[in-house]
mmCIF file of C-alpha atoms in Angstrom:
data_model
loop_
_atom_site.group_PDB
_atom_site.id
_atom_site.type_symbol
_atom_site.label_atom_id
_atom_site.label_comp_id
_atom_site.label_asym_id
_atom_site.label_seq_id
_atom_site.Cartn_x
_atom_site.Cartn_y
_atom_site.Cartn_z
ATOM 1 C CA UNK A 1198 60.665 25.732 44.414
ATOM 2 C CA UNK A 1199 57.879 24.216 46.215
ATOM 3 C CA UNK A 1200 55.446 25.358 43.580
ATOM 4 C CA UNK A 1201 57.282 23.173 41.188
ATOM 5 C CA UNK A 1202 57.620 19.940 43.019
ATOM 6 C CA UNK A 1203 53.913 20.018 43.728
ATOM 7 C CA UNK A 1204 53.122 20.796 40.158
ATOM 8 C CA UNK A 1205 55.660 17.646 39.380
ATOM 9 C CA UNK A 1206 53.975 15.395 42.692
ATOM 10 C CA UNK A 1207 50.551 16.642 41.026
ATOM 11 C CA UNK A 1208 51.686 16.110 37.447
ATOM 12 C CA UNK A 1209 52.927 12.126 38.411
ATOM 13 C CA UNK A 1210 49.520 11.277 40.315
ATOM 14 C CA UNK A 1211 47.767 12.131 37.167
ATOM 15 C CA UNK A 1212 50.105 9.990 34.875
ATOM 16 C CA UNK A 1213 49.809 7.102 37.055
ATOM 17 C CA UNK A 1214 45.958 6.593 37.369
ATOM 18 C CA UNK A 1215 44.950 6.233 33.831
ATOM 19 C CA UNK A 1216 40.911 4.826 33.985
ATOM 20 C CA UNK A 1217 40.019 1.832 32.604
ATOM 21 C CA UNK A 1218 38.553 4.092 29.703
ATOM 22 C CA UNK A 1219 41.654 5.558 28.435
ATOM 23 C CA UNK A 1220 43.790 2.178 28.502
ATOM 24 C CA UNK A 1221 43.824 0.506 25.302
ATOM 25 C CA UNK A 1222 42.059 -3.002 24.798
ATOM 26 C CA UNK A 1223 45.096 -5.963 24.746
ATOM 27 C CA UNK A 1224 43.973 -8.712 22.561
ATOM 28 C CA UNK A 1225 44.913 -12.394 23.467
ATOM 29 C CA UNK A 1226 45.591 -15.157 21.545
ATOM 30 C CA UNK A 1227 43.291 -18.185 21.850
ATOM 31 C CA UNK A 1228 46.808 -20.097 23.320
ATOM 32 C CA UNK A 1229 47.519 -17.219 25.759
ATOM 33 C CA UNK A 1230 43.759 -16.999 26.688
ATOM 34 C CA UNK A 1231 44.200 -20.718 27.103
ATOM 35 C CA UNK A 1232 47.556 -20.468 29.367
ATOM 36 C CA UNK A 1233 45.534 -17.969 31.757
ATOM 37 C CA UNK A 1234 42.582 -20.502 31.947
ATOM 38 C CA UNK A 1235 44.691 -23.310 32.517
ATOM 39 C CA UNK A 1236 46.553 -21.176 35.818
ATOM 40 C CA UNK A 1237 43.331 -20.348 36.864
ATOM 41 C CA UNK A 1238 41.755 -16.529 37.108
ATOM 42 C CA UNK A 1239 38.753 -14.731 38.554
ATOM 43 C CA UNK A 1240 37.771 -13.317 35.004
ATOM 44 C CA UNK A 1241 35.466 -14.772 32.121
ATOM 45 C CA UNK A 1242 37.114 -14.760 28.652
ATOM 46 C CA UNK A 1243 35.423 -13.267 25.605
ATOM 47 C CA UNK A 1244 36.371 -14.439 21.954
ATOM 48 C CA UNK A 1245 35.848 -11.951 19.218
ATOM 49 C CA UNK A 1246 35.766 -14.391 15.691
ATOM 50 C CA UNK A 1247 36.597 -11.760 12.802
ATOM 51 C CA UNK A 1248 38.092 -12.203 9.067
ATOM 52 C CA UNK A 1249 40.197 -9.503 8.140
ATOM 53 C CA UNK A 1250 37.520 -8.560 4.890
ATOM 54 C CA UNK A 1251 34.583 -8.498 7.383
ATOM 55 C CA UNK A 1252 33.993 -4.213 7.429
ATOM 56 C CA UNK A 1253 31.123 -5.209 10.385
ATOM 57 C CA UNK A 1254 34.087 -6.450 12.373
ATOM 58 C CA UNK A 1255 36.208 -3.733 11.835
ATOM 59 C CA UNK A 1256 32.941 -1.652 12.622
ATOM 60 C CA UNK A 1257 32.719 -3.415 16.336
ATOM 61 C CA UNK A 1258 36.609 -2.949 16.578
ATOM 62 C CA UNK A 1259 35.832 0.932 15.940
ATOM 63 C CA UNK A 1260 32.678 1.711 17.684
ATOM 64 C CA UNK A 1261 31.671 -0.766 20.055
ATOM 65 C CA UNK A 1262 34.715 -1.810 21.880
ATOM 66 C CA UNK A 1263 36.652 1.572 22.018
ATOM 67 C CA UNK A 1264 33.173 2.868 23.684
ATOM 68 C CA UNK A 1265 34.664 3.605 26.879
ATOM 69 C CA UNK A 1266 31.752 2.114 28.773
ATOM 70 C CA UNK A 1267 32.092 -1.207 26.962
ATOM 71 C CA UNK A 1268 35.829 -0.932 27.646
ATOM 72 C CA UNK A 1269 36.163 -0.215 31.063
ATOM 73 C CA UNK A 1270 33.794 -3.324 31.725
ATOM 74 C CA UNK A 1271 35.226 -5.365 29.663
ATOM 75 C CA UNK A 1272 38.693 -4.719 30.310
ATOM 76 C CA UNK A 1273 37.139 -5.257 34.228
ATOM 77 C CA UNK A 1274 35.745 -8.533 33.878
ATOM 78 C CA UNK A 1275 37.016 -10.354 30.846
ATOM 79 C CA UNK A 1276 39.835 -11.638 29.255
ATOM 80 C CA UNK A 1277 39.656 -10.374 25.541
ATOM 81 C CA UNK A 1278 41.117 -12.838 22.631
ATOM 82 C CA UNK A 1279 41.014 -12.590 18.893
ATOM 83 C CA UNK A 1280 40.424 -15.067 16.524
ATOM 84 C CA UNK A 1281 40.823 -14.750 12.913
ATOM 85 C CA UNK A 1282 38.554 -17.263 11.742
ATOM 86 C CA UNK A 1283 40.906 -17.973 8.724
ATOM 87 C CA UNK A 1284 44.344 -18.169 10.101
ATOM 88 C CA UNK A 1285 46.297 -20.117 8.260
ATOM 89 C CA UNK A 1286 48.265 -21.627 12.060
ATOM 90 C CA UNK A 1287 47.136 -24.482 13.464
ATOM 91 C CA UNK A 1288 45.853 -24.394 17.348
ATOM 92 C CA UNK A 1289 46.315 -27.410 19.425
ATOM 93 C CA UNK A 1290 43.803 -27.010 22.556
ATOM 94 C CA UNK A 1291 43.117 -30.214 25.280
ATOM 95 C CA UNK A 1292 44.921 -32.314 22.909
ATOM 96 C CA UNK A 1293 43.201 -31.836 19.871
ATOM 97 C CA UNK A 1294 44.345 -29.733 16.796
ATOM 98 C CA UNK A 1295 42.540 -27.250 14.992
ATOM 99 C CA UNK A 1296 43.447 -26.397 11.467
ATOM 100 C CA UNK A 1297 42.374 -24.234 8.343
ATOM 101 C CA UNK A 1298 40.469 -26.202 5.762
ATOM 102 C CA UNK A 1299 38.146 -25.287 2.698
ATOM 103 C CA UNK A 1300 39.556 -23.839 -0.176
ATOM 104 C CA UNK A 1301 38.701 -20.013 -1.750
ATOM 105 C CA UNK A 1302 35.504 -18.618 -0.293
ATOM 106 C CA UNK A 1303 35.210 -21.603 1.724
ATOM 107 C CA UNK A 1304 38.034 -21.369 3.717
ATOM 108 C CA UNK A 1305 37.620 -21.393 7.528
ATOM 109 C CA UNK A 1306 39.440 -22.632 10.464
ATOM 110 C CA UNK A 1307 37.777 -25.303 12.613
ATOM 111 C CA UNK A 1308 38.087 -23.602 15.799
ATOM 112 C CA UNK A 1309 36.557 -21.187 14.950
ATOM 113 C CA UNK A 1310 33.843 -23.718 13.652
ATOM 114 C CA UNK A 1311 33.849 -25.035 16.907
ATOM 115 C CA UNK A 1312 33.381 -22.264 19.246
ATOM 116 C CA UNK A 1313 30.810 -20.733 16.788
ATOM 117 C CA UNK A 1314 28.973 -23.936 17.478
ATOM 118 C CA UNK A 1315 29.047 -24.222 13.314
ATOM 119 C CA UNK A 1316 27.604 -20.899 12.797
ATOM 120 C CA UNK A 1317 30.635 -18.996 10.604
ATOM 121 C CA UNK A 1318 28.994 -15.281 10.251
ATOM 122 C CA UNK A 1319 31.320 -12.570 11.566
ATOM 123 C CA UNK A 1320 31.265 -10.938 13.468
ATOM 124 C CA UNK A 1321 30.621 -13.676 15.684
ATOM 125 C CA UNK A 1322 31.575 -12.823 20.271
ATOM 126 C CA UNK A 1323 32.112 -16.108 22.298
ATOM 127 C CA UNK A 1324 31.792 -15.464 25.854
ATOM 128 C CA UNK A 1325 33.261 -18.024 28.161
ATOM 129 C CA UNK A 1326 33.576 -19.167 31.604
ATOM 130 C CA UNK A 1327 36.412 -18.540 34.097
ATOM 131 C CA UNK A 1328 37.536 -22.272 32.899
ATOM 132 C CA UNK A 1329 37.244 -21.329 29.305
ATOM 133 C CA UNK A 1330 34.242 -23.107 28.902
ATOM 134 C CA UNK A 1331 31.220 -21.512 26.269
ATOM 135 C CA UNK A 1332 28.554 -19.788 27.133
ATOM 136 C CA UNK A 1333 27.350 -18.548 24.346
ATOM 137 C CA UNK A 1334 28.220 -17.650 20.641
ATOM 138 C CA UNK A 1335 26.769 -14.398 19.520
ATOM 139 C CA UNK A 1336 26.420 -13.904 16.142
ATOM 140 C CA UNK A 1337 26.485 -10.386 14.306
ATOM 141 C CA UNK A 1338 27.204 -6.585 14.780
ATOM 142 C CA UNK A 1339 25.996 -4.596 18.240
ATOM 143 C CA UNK A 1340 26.478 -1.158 18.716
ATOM 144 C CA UNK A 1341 27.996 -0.041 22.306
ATOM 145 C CA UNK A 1342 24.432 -0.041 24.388
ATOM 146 C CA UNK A 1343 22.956 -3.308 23.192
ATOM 147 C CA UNK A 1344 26.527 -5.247 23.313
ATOM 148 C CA UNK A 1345 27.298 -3.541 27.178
ATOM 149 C CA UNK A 1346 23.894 -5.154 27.918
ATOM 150 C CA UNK A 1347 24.764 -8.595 26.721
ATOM 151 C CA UNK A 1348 28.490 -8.379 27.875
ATOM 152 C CA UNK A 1349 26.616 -7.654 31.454
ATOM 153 C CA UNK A 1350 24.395 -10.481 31.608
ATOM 154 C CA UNK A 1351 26.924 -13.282 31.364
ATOM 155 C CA UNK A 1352 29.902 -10.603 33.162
ATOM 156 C CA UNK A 1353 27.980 -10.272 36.165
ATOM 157 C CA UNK A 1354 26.743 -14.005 36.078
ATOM 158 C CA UNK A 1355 23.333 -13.311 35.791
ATOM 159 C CA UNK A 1356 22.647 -16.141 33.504
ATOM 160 C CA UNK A 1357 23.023 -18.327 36.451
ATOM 161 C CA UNK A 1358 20.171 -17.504 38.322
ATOM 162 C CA UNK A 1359 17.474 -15.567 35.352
ATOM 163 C CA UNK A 1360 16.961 -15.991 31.490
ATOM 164 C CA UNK A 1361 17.662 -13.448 28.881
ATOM 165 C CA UNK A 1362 14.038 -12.574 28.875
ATOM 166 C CA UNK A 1363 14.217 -11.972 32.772
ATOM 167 C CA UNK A 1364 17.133 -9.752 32.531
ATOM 168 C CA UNK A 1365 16.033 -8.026 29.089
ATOM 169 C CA UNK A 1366 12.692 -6.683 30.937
ATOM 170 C CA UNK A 1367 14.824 -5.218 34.318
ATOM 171 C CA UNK A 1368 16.393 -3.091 31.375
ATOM 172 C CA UNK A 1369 15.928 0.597 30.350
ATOM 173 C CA UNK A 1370 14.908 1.203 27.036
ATOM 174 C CA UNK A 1371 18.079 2.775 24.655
ATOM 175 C CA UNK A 1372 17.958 5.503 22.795
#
C-alpha cells in the first residue's frame, strides 16, 4: 500500500510541473493582446503577421517557435498574438479602425500595414513594449538560433542601453 501512494504522490508531482518547453504556445488576438496592455503587465508582446498561403510562415510556426528554447523564452517574457494580415474583421484599436482593403493579390489589412511600418512581406514578427508600443518590425523567416537571439535583445531590454551591433558582437557564433 505505501508503495502505491508514493508511486501515485510521485506520479502527480510529475503531471503538475510541465516546463515551459512542453506547454504549447497560446496565440492572442491583437484585441486580447490589447485588453492585457490596457490592464497593465510585466511582459513585452510579440506580433507574428502571417497569411494563411505564406509556407515561410507555416515554416516559423513549425520550426522556430515549437524549438523549445525559443518557447520557453518566449512563453517567459512575451505575450504572443497572431495576425493574419488578410482577415477579413475589422480591428478597432485607440479609437481608430482598421479594415481589409485591396482587392485579389492586393488584398491586405491596414493593421497589419501599420505595425509592419508599410512593409507587407510575411513572415513579418512585431515586438512590442509592455504598453504595446513597437519596437521593431522584423521582416522574413529565422530559424530557432538566429530568432532566440533577436527575441533576446529586445526580451531582456537590451536595446535600451546597446545597439544591435553591440549586442551582435557579445554573441557566439551558430552553427
Amino acid at each position: 500500500m505505501n508503495r502505491l501512494l508514493f508511486f501515485l504522490v510521485i506520479s502527480a508531482i510529475g503531471l503538475s510541473s510541465v516546463s515551459a518547453q512542453e506547454q504549447s504556445i497560446k496565440w492572442l488576438s491583437f484585441e486580447e493582446a490589447a485588453e492585457i496592455a490596457e490592464k497593465g503587465t510585466s511582459k513585452k508582446f510579440f506580433i507574428d503577421v502571417y497569411t494563411d498561403w505564406c509556407g515561410w510562415c507555416k515554416k516559423m510556426d513549425k520550426d522556430t517557435f515549437n524549438d523549445p528554447k525559443v518557447k520557453a523564452y518566449m512563453l517567459k517574457n512575451y505575450h504572443m498574438v497572431k495576425l493574419d494580415a488578410e482577415q477579413a474583421a475589422p480591428i478597432t484599436y485607440k479609437g481608430e479602425t482598421y479594415e481589409l482593403v485591396g482587392s485579389g493579390r492586393s488584398t491586405y489589412h491596414e493593421l497589419a500595414y501599420a505595425l509592419t511600418q508599410g512593409n507587407l512581406s510575411y513572415p513579418t514578427v512585431v515586438f512590442m513594449t509592455e504598453r504595446f508600443e513597437v519596437l521593431s518590425p522584423l521582416a522574413g523567416f529565422y530559424p530557432a538560433d538566429p530568432f532566440l537571439q533577436i527575441a533576446t535583445y529586445f526580451g531582456d531590454s537590451l536595446y535600451e542601453t546597446m545597439t544591435w551591433q553591440d549586442y551582435e558582437a557579445t554573441l557566439k557564433p551558430t552553427d
